[in-house]
Amino acid sequence: MITGTADVHAIVQARLLEVGQRYTPKRRALIEHLAAAATPPALPDIMATDPKLPQSSVYRNLAVLEHAGVVRRVITEGEFARFELAEDLTAHHHHLICSSCGRVEDVTVPASFESTMDRTLDRVARETGFATVSHRLDLIGICRACA
């Protein structure tokens, strides 16, 4: 987990350079928005921060940041994907996703469950010859507001 905003920006810049891209002011603004967001925002949420910003530009920049490994797409039941900083820039967590309204909440599971899940996934990977890199757990259901 990265602790400071300056550290995040330095890592983002380095990763963008690795894929032949520049860290432009628009990309920096997207990173700052994602870093400040309490939950992974959807495109309309991001667009609301700067209505003059063309939607195509936001999508294009998010795609570049995702390719560089600094942004992660969170797929929901909603019309729009949501985006967040990559886990190595924040902290390992999972999501609660409302299938009714599309709301996404970050959730951290107890260490004992995480350990059991890691061992189980490692065993499955060994048995299938699959090289595990990481895992995601998204719980899909109905949030309190929609229930």
Short mmCIF file of N, CA and C in Angstrom, two decimals:
data_model
loop_
_atom_site.label_atom_id
_atom_site.label_comp_id
_atom_site.label_asym_id
_atom_site.label_seq_id
_atom_site.Cartn_x
_atom_site.Cartn_y
_atom_site.Cartn_z
N MET A 1 0.84 -1.18 0.00
CA MET A 1 0.00 0.00 0.00
C MET A 1 0.88 1.24 0.00
N ILE A 2 0.54 2.21 -0.82
CA ILE A 2 1.26 3.47 -0.92
C ILE A 2 0.63 4.44 0.07
N THR A 3 1.45 5.21 0.76
CA THR A 3 0.92 6.05 1.81
C THR A 3 0.61 7.49 1.40
N GLY A 4 1.44 8.10 0.60
CA GLY A 4 1.24 9.52 0.29
C GLY A 4 0.80 9.77 -1.13
N THR A 5 0.09 10.89 -1.31
CA THR A 5 -0.37 11.28 -2.64
C THR A 5 0.79 11.50 -3.59
N ALA A 6 1.87 12.09 -3.08
CA ALA A 6 3.05 12.31 -3.93
C ALA A 6 3.61 10.98 -4.41
N ASP A 7 3.61 9.96 -3.52
CA ASP A 7 4.09 8.64 -3.90
C ASP A 7 3.21 8.05 -5.00
N VAL A 8 1.89 8.22 -4.87
CA VAL A 8 0.96 7.71 -5.88
C VAL A 8 1.26 8.36 -7.22
N HIS A 9 1.41 9.66 -7.23
CA HIS A 9 1.68 10.37 -8.48
C HIS A 9 3.00 9.93 -9.10
N ALA A 10 4.01 9.70 -8.29
CA ALA A 10 5.30 9.24 -8.81
C ALA A 10 5.17 7.86 -9.44
N ILE A 11 4.43 6.97 -8.80
CA ILE A 11 4.23 5.62 -9.33
C ILE A 11 3.42 5.67 -10.62
N VAL A 12 2.36 6.47 -10.63
CA VAL A 12 1.53 6.60 -11.83
C VAL A 12 2.38 7.10 -12.99
N GLN A 13 3.18 8.13 -12.75
CA GLN A 13 4.03 8.68 -13.80
C GLN A 13 5.00 7.61 -14.32
N ALA A 14 5.61 6.86 -13.42
CA ALA A 14 6.58 5.83 -13.83
C ALA A 14 5.88 4.73 -14.65
N ARG A 15 4.71 4.31 -14.21
CA ARG A 15 4.01 3.24 -14.94
C ARG A 15 3.53 3.72 -16.31
N LEU A 16 3.11 4.96 -16.38
CA LEU A 16 2.72 5.50 -17.69
C LEU A 16 3.91 5.55 -18.63
N LEU A 17 5.06 5.98 -18.14
CA LEU A 17 6.27 6.01 -18.96
C LEU A 17 6.64 4.62 -19.46
N GLU A 18 6.42 3.60 -18.62
CA GLU A 18 6.71 2.21 -19.01
C GLU A 18 5.89 1.77 -20.21
N VAL A 19 4.69 2.34 -20.37
CA VAL A 19 3.83 1.97 -21.51
C VAL A 19 3.82 3.06 -22.58
N GLY A 20 4.81 3.95 -22.51
CA GLY A 20 4.98 4.97 -23.54
C GLY A 20 3.95 6.09 -23.50
N GLN A 21 3.45 6.40 -22.32
CA GLN A 21 2.45 7.46 -22.17
C GLN A 21 2.97 8.53 -21.22
N ARG A 22 2.36 9.72 -21.34
CA ARG A 22 2.73 10.84 -20.46
C ARG A 22 1.69 10.98 -19.35
N TYR A 23 2.12 11.59 -18.25
CA TYR A 23 1.21 11.87 -17.13
C TYR A 23 0.68 13.28 -17.32
N THR A 24 -0.39 13.40 -18.06
CA THR A 24 -0.96 14.70 -18.42
C THR A 24 -1.78 15.27 -17.27
N PRO A 25 -2.10 16.56 -17.32
CA PRO A 25 -2.94 17.16 -16.29
C PRO A 25 -4.32 16.47 -16.17
N LYS A 26 -4.91 16.05 -17.28
CA LYS A 26 -6.21 15.38 -17.22
C LYS A 26 -6.08 14.03 -16.52
N ARG A 27 -5.02 13.31 -16.79
CA ARG A 27 -4.81 12.01 -16.13
C ARG A 27 -4.54 12.21 -14.65
N ARG A 28 -3.79 13.25 -14.34
CA ARG A 28 -3.52 13.56 -12.92
C ARG A 28 -4.83 13.89 -12.20
N ALA A 29 -5.69 14.65 -12.85
CA ALA A 29 -6.99 15.00 -12.24
C ALA A 29 -7.83 13.75 -12.02
N LEU A 30 -7.80 12.81 -12.96
CA LEU A 30 -8.53 11.55 -12.79
C LEU A 30 -7.99 10.76 -11.60
N ILE A 31 -6.68 10.69 -11.48
CA ILE A 31 -6.06 9.97 -10.35
C ILE A 31 -6.45 10.63 -9.04
N GLU A 32 -6.43 11.95 -9.00
CA GLU A 32 -6.81 12.65 -7.76
C GLU A 32 -8.27 12.41 -7.42
N HIS A 33 -9.13 12.40 -8.44
CA HIS A 33 -10.55 12.14 -8.20
C HIS A 33 -10.75 10.73 -7.66
N LEU A 34 -10.09 9.74 -8.25
CA LEU A 34 -10.23 8.37 -7.79
C LEU A 34 -9.66 8.19 -6.38
N ALA A 35 -8.56 8.86 -6.10
CA ALA A 35 -7.95 8.76 -4.78
C ALA A 35 -8.84 9.36 -3.70
N ALA A 36 -9.60 10.38 -4.05
CA ALA A 36 -10.46 11.05 -3.08
C ALA A 36 -11.84 10.41 -2.94
N ALA A 37 -12.21 9.56 -3.88
CA ALA A 37 -13.55 8.98 -3.89
C ALA A 37 -13.72 7.97 -2.76
N ALA A 38 -14.85 8.03 -2.09
CA ALA A 38 -15.15 7.09 -1.01
C ALA A 38 -15.49 5.70 -1.56
N THR A 39 -16.09 5.67 -2.75
CA THR A 39 -16.42 4.42 -3.43
C THR A 39 -16.03 4.55 -4.90
N PRO A 40 -15.87 3.45 -5.60
CA PRO A 40 -15.49 3.55 -7.01
C PRO A 40 -16.55 4.31 -7.82
N PRO A 41 -16.18 5.45 -8.41
CA PRO A 41 -17.16 6.23 -9.16
C PRO A 41 -17.39 5.70 -10.57
N ALA A 42 -18.60 5.93 -11.07
CA ALA A 42 -18.95 5.61 -12.46
C ALA A 42 -18.61 6.83 -13.31
N LEU A 43 -18.63 6.65 -14.62
CA LEU A 43 -18.30 7.73 -15.54
C LEU A 43 -19.12 9.01 -15.27
N PRO A 44 -20.45 8.93 -15.08
CA PRO A 44 -21.20 10.16 -14.81
C PRO A 44 -20.72 10.89 -13.54
N ASP A 45 -20.29 10.12 -12.53
CA ASP A 45 -19.77 10.74 -11.30
C ASP A 45 -18.48 11.49 -11.60
N ILE A 46 -17.63 10.88 -12.42
CA ILE A 46 -16.36 11.51 -12.78
C ILE A 46 -16.63 12.75 -13.64
N MET A 47 -17.55 12.61 -14.58
CA MET A 47 -17.88 13.73 -15.48
C MET A 47 -18.44 14.93 -14.70
N ALA A 48 -19.15 14.66 -13.63
CA ALA A 48 -19.76 15.74 -12.84
C ALA A 48 -18.71 16.65 -12.22
N THR A 49 -17.48 16.16 -12.06
CA THR A 49 -16.43 17.00 -11.47
C THR A 49 -15.94 18.06 -12.43
N ASP A 50 -16.10 17.82 -13.74
CA ASP A 50 -15.71 18.79 -14.75
C ASP A 50 -16.58 18.61 -15.98
N PRO A 51 -17.75 19.27 -16.01
CA PRO A 51 -18.70 19.09 -17.11
C PRO A 51 -18.16 19.45 -18.49
N LYS A 52 -17.07 20.24 -18.55
CA LYS A 52 -16.50 20.63 -19.85
C LYS A 52 -15.65 19.52 -20.45
N LEU A 53 -15.31 18.53 -19.64
CA LEU A 53 -14.44 17.45 -20.09
C LEU A 53 -15.22 16.51 -21.00
N PRO A 54 -14.74 16.26 -22.22
CA PRO A 54 -15.47 15.36 -23.12
C PRO A 54 -15.46 13.92 -22.58
N GLN A 55 -16.60 13.27 -22.67
CA GLN A 55 -16.76 11.90 -22.18
C GLN A 55 -15.74 10.97 -22.85
N SER A 56 -15.51 11.15 -24.14
CA SER A 56 -14.56 10.30 -24.85
C SER A 56 -13.16 10.47 -24.28
N SER A 57 -12.82 11.67 -23.87
CA SER A 57 -11.50 11.93 -23.29
C SER A 57 -11.35 11.20 -21.96
N VAL A 58 -12.40 11.23 -21.14
CA VAL A 58 -12.35 10.55 -19.85
C VAL A 58 -12.18 9.05 -20.06
N TYR A 59 -13.01 8.47 -20.95
CA TYR A 59 -12.89 7.04 -21.24
C TYR A 59 -11.51 6.68 -21.77
N ARG A 60 -10.99 7.46 -22.69
CA ARG A 60 -9.68 7.20 -23.29
C ARG A 60 -8.59 7.24 -22.21
N ASN A 61 -8.65 8.26 -21.36
CA ASN A 61 -7.64 8.38 -20.31
C ASN A 61 -7.76 7.27 -19.27
N LEU A 62 -8.98 6.88 -18.93
CA LEU A 62 -9.16 5.77 -18.00
C LEU A 62 -8.61 4.48 -18.60
N ALA A 63 -8.81 4.28 -19.89
CA ALA A 63 -8.29 3.09 -20.56
C ALA A 63 -6.76 3.07 -20.52
N VAL A 64 -6.13 4.21 -20.74
CA VAL A 64 -4.67 4.29 -20.68
C VAL A 64 -4.19 4.01 -19.26
N LEU A 65 -4.86 4.59 -18.27
CA LEU A 65 -4.47 4.38 -16.87
C LEU A 65 -4.69 2.92 -16.46
N GLU A 66 -5.73 2.31 -16.98
CA GLU A 66 -5.99 0.90 -16.70
C GLU A 66 -4.88 0.04 -17.34
N HIS A 67 -4.52 0.35 -18.57
CA HIS A 67 -3.46 -0.38 -19.28
C HIS A 67 -2.12 -0.26 -18.53
N ALA A 68 -1.89 0.88 -17.93
CA ALA A 68 -0.64 1.11 -17.18
C ALA A 68 -0.66 0.44 -15.81
N GLY A 69 -1.81 -0.11 -15.42
CA GLY A 69 -1.89 -0.82 -14.15
C GLY A 69 -2.09 0.05 -12.94
N VAL A 70 -2.63 1.24 -13.12
CA VAL A 70 -2.85 2.12 -11.97
C VAL A 70 -4.33 2.33 -11.67
N VAL A 71 -5.18 1.92 -12.60
CA VAL A 71 -6.63 2.01 -12.40
C VAL A 71 -7.23 0.64 -12.67
N ARG A 72 -8.23 0.30 -11.89
CA ARG A 72 -8.93 -0.97 -12.04
C ARG A 72 -10.40 -0.71 -12.30
N ARG A 73 -10.94 -1.44 -13.25
CA ARG A 73 -12.36 -1.34 -13.60
C ARG A 73 -13.14 -2.29 -12.70
N VAL A 74 -14.23 -1.78 -12.11
CA VAL A 74 -15.12 -2.60 -11.30
C VAL A 74 -16.40 -2.78 -12.10
N ILE A 75 -16.69 -4.00 -12.48
CA ILE A 75 -17.87 -4.29 -13.28
C ILE A 75 -19.07 -4.45 -12.35
N THR A 76 -20.14 -3.76 -12.69
CA THR A 76 -21.36 -3.84 -11.89
C THR A 76 -22.53 -4.23 -12.79
N GLU A 77 -23.68 -4.33 -12.19
CA GLU A 77 -24.90 -4.62 -12.93
C GLU A 77 -25.42 -3.38 -13.64
N GLY A 78 -24.87 -2.22 -13.30
CA GLY A 78 -25.35 -0.95 -13.84
C GLY A 78 -24.90 -0.70 -15.27
N GLU A 79 -25.33 0.42 -15.77
CA GLU A 79 -25.04 0.82 -17.15
C GLU A 79 -23.56 1.15 -17.35
N PHE A 80 -22.93 1.69 -16.32
CA PHE A 80 -21.54 2.13 -16.43
C PHE A 80 -20.63 1.31 -15.51
N ALA A 81 -19.42 1.05 -15.99
CA ALA A 81 -18.41 0.46 -15.12
C ALA A 81 -18.00 1.53 -14.11
N ARG A 82 -17.41 1.09 -13.04
CA ARG A 82 -16.88 2.00 -12.04
C ARG A 82 -15.37 1.81 -12.01
N PHE A 83 -14.67 2.79 -11.49
CA PHE A 83 -13.22 2.76 -11.54
C PHE A 83 -12.65 3.10 -10.17
N GLU A 84 -11.48 2.50 -9.88
CA GLU A 84 -10.77 2.78 -8.64
C GLU A 84 -9.28 2.63 -8.89
N LEU A 85 -8.49 3.15 -7.97
CA LEU A 85 -7.05 2.97 -8.08
C LEU A 85 -6.73 1.49 -7.88
N ALA A 86 -5.67 1.03 -8.51
CA ALA A 86 -5.24 -0.35 -8.36
C ALA A 86 -4.93 -0.63 -6.89
N GLU A 87 -5.15 -1.87 -6.48
CA GLU A 87 -4.98 -2.24 -5.08
C GLU A 87 -3.58 -1.96 -4.54
N ASP A 88 -2.55 -2.12 -5.36
CA ASP A 88 -1.21 -1.89 -4.83
C ASP A 88 -0.96 -0.41 -4.55
N LEU A 89 -1.87 0.46 -4.97
CA LEU A 89 -1.78 1.89 -4.64
C LEU A 89 -2.67 2.24 -3.45
N THR A 90 -3.51 1.32 -3.05
CA THR A 90 -4.42 1.58 -1.92
C THR A 90 -4.25 0.46 -0.90
N ALA A 91 -5.19 -0.46 -0.86
CA ALA A 91 -5.12 -1.61 0.05
C ALA A 91 -6.00 -2.72 -0.52
N HIS A 92 -5.66 -3.96 -0.18
CA HIS A 92 -6.45 -5.10 -0.65
C HIS A 92 -7.84 -5.03 -0.03
N HIS A 93 -8.84 -5.17 -0.88
CA HIS A 93 -10.23 -5.14 -0.41
C HIS A 93 -11.12 -5.84 -1.43
N HIS A 94 -12.36 -6.00 -1.05
CA HIS A 94 -13.36 -6.62 -1.93
C HIS A 94 -14.53 -5.66 -2.05
N HIS A 95 -15.57 -6.06 -2.78
CA HIS A 95 -16.69 -5.16 -3.02
C HIS A 95 -18.03 -5.79 -2.71
N LEU A 96 -18.94 -4.96 -2.25
CA LEU A 96 -20.35 -5.29 -2.16
C LEU A 96 -21.00 -4.50 -3.29
N ILE A 97 -21.70 -5.19 -4.20
CA ILE A 97 -22.29 -4.53 -5.36
C ILE A 97 -23.79 -4.73 -5.34
N CYS A 98 -24.54 -3.63 -5.36
CA CYS A 98 -26.00 -3.71 -5.39
C CYS A 98 -26.46 -3.95 -6.83
N SER A 99 -27.20 -5.03 -7.01
CA SER A 99 -27.67 -5.36 -8.36
C SER A 99 -28.87 -4.51 -8.77
N SER A 100 -29.39 -3.73 -7.83
CA SER A 100 -30.53 -2.87 -8.14
C SER A 100 -30.08 -1.48 -8.57
N CYS A 101 -29.28 -0.81 -7.73
CA CYS A 101 -28.88 0.57 -8.03
C CYS A 101 -27.45 0.69 -8.55
N GLY A 102 -26.65 -0.38 -8.45
CA GLY A 102 -25.28 -0.35 -8.94
C GLY A 102 -24.27 0.19 -7.95
N ARG A 103 -24.72 0.54 -6.76
CA ARG A 103 -23.81 1.07 -5.73
C ARG A 103 -22.72 0.04 -5.42
N VAL A 104 -21.51 0.52 -5.22
CA VAL A 104 -20.38 -0.33 -4.88
C VAL A 104 -19.78 0.15 -3.57
N GLU A 105 -19.61 -0.76 -2.64
CA GLU A 105 -18.96 -0.44 -1.37
C GLU A 105 -17.74 -1.31 -1.21
N ASP A 106 -16.65 -0.72 -0.75
CA ASP A 106 -15.46 -1.50 -0.44
C ASP A 106 -15.69 -2.22 0.88
N VAL A 107 -15.19 -3.43 0.96
CA VAL A 107 -15.29 -4.20 2.20
C VAL A 107 -14.01 -4.99 2.39
N THR A 108 -13.53 -5.00 3.61
CA THR A 108 -12.37 -5.80 3.96
C THR A 108 -12.87 -6.97 4.80
N VAL A 109 -12.48 -8.17 4.39
CA VAL A 109 -12.93 -9.36 5.12
C VAL A 109 -11.93 -9.67 6.23
N PRO A 110 -12.35 -10.42 7.24
CA PRO A 110 -11.42 -10.78 8.33
C PRO A 110 -10.19 -11.52 7.79
N ALA A 111 -9.06 -11.30 8.45
CA ALA A 111 -7.80 -11.91 8.02
C ALA A 111 -7.90 -13.43 7.95
N SER A 112 -8.64 -14.04 8.87
CA SER A 112 -8.77 -15.50 8.86
C SER A 112 -9.47 -15.98 7.60
N PHE A 113 -10.51 -15.26 7.16
CA PHE A 113 -11.20 -15.62 5.92
C PHE A 113 -10.29 -15.41 4.72
N GLU A 114 -9.58 -14.30 4.71
CA GLU A 114 -8.66 -14.00 3.60
C GLU A 114 -7.60 -15.09 3.49
N SER A 115 -7.07 -15.53 4.62
CA SER A 115 -6.06 -16.58 4.63
C SER A 115 -6.62 -17.90 4.10
N THR A 116 -7.81 -18.27 4.56
CA THR A 116 -8.46 -19.49 4.08
C THR A 116 -8.72 -19.40 2.58
N MET A 117 -9.20 -18.25 2.12
CA MET A 117 -9.47 -18.07 0.70
C MET A 117 -8.17 -18.17 -0.11
N ASP A 118 -7.10 -17.56 0.37
CA ASP A 118 -5.81 -17.63 -0.33
C ASP A 118 -5.33 -19.07 -0.46
N ARG A 119 -5.40 -19.83 0.65
CA ARG A 119 -4.96 -21.23 0.61
C ARG A 119 -5.81 -22.04 -0.37
N THR A 120 -7.11 -21.82 -0.34
CA THR A 120 -8.01 -22.54 -1.23
C THR A 120 -7.73 -22.20 -2.69
N LEU A 121 -7.57 -20.93 -2.98
CA LEU A 121 -7.29 -20.51 -4.35
C LEU A 121 -5.93 -21.00 -4.82
N ASP A 122 -4.94 -21.01 -3.93
CA ASP A 122 -3.62 -21.54 -4.28
C ASP A 122 -3.72 -23.03 -4.62
N ARG A 123 -4.51 -23.78 -3.85
CA ARG A 123 -4.68 -25.22 -4.11
C ARG A 123 -5.36 -25.43 -5.47
N VAL A 124 -6.42 -24.66 -5.73
CA VAL A 124 -7.11 -24.77 -7.01
C VAL A 124 -6.15 -24.45 -8.15
N ALA A 125 -5.34 -23.42 -7.99
CA ALA A 125 -4.39 -23.02 -9.02
C ALA A 125 -3.37 -24.14 -9.27
N ARG A 126 -2.82 -24.71 -8.20
CA ARG A 126 -1.85 -25.81 -8.35
C ARG A 126 -2.48 -26.99 -9.09
N GLU A 127 -3.69 -27.36 -8.69
CA GLU A 127 -4.36 -28.52 -9.28
C GLU A 127 -4.70 -28.32 -10.75
N THR A 128 -4.87 -27.09 -11.16
CA THR A 128 -5.24 -26.81 -12.56
C THR A 128 -4.08 -26.30 -13.39
N GLY A 129 -2.91 -26.11 -12.75
CA GLY A 129 -1.76 -25.59 -13.47
C GLY A 129 -1.90 -24.12 -13.81
N PHE A 130 -2.68 -23.41 -13.02
CA PHE A 130 -2.94 -21.99 -13.25
C PHE A 130 -2.01 -21.17 -12.37
N ALA A 131 -1.40 -20.14 -12.93
CA ALA A 131 -0.50 -19.27 -12.17
C ALA A 131 -1.31 -18.11 -11.58
N THR A 132 -1.50 -18.14 -10.29
CA THR A 132 -2.29 -17.11 -9.61
C THR A 132 -1.48 -15.83 -9.45
N VAL A 133 -2.12 -14.70 -9.74
CA VAL A 133 -1.49 -13.41 -9.53
C VAL A 133 -2.18 -12.70 -8.37
N SER A 134 -3.50 -12.71 -8.38
CA SER A 134 -4.28 -12.07 -7.32
C SER A 134 -5.69 -12.62 -7.39
N HIS A 135 -6.55 -12.09 -6.54
CA HIS A 135 -7.96 -12.49 -6.60
C HIS A 135 -8.85 -11.29 -6.30
N ARG A 136 -10.10 -11.41 -6.70
CA ARG A 136 -11.13 -10.41 -6.42
C ARG A 136 -12.34 -11.15 -5.90
N LEU A 137 -13.01 -10.54 -4.97
CA LEU A 137 -14.26 -11.10 -4.47
C LEU A 137 -15.30 -9.98 -4.49
N ASP A 138 -16.30 -10.15 -5.33
CA ASP A 138 -17.39 -9.18 -5.41
C ASP A 138 -18.66 -9.88 -4.97
N LEU A 139 -19.27 -9.38 -3.90
CA LEU A 139 -20.53 -9.92 -3.43
C LEU A 139 -21.64 -9.11 -4.06
N ILE A 140 -22.54 -9.77 -4.76
CA ILE A 140 -23.61 -9.09 -5.47
C ILE A 140 -24.91 -9.37 -4.73
N GLY A 141 -25.64 -8.31 -4.44
CA GLY A 141 -26.89 -8.44 -3.71
C GLY A 141 -27.68 -7.15 -3.77
N ILE A 142 -28.44 -6.89 -2.74
CA ILE A 142 -29.26 -5.69 -2.67
C ILE A 142 -28.81 -4.86 -1.46
N CYS A 143 -28.50 -3.59 -1.70
CA CYS A 143 -28.05 -2.72 -0.60
C CYS A 143 -29.23 -2.35 0.31
N ARG A 144 -28.91 -1.78 1.45
CA ARG A 144 -29.95 -1.38 2.42
C ARG A 144 -30.96 -0.41 1.83
N ALA A 145 -30.48 0.54 1.05
CA ALA A 145 -31.37 1.55 0.49
C ALA A 145 -32.38 0.94 -0.48
N CYS A 146 -31.98 -0.11 -1.19
CA CYS A 146 -32.88 -0.74 -2.17
C CYS A 146 -33.72 -1.86 -1.58
N ALA A 147 -33.31 -2.39 -0.43
CA ALA A 147 -34.02 -3.53 0.17
C ALA A 147 -35.42 -3.18 0.63
#
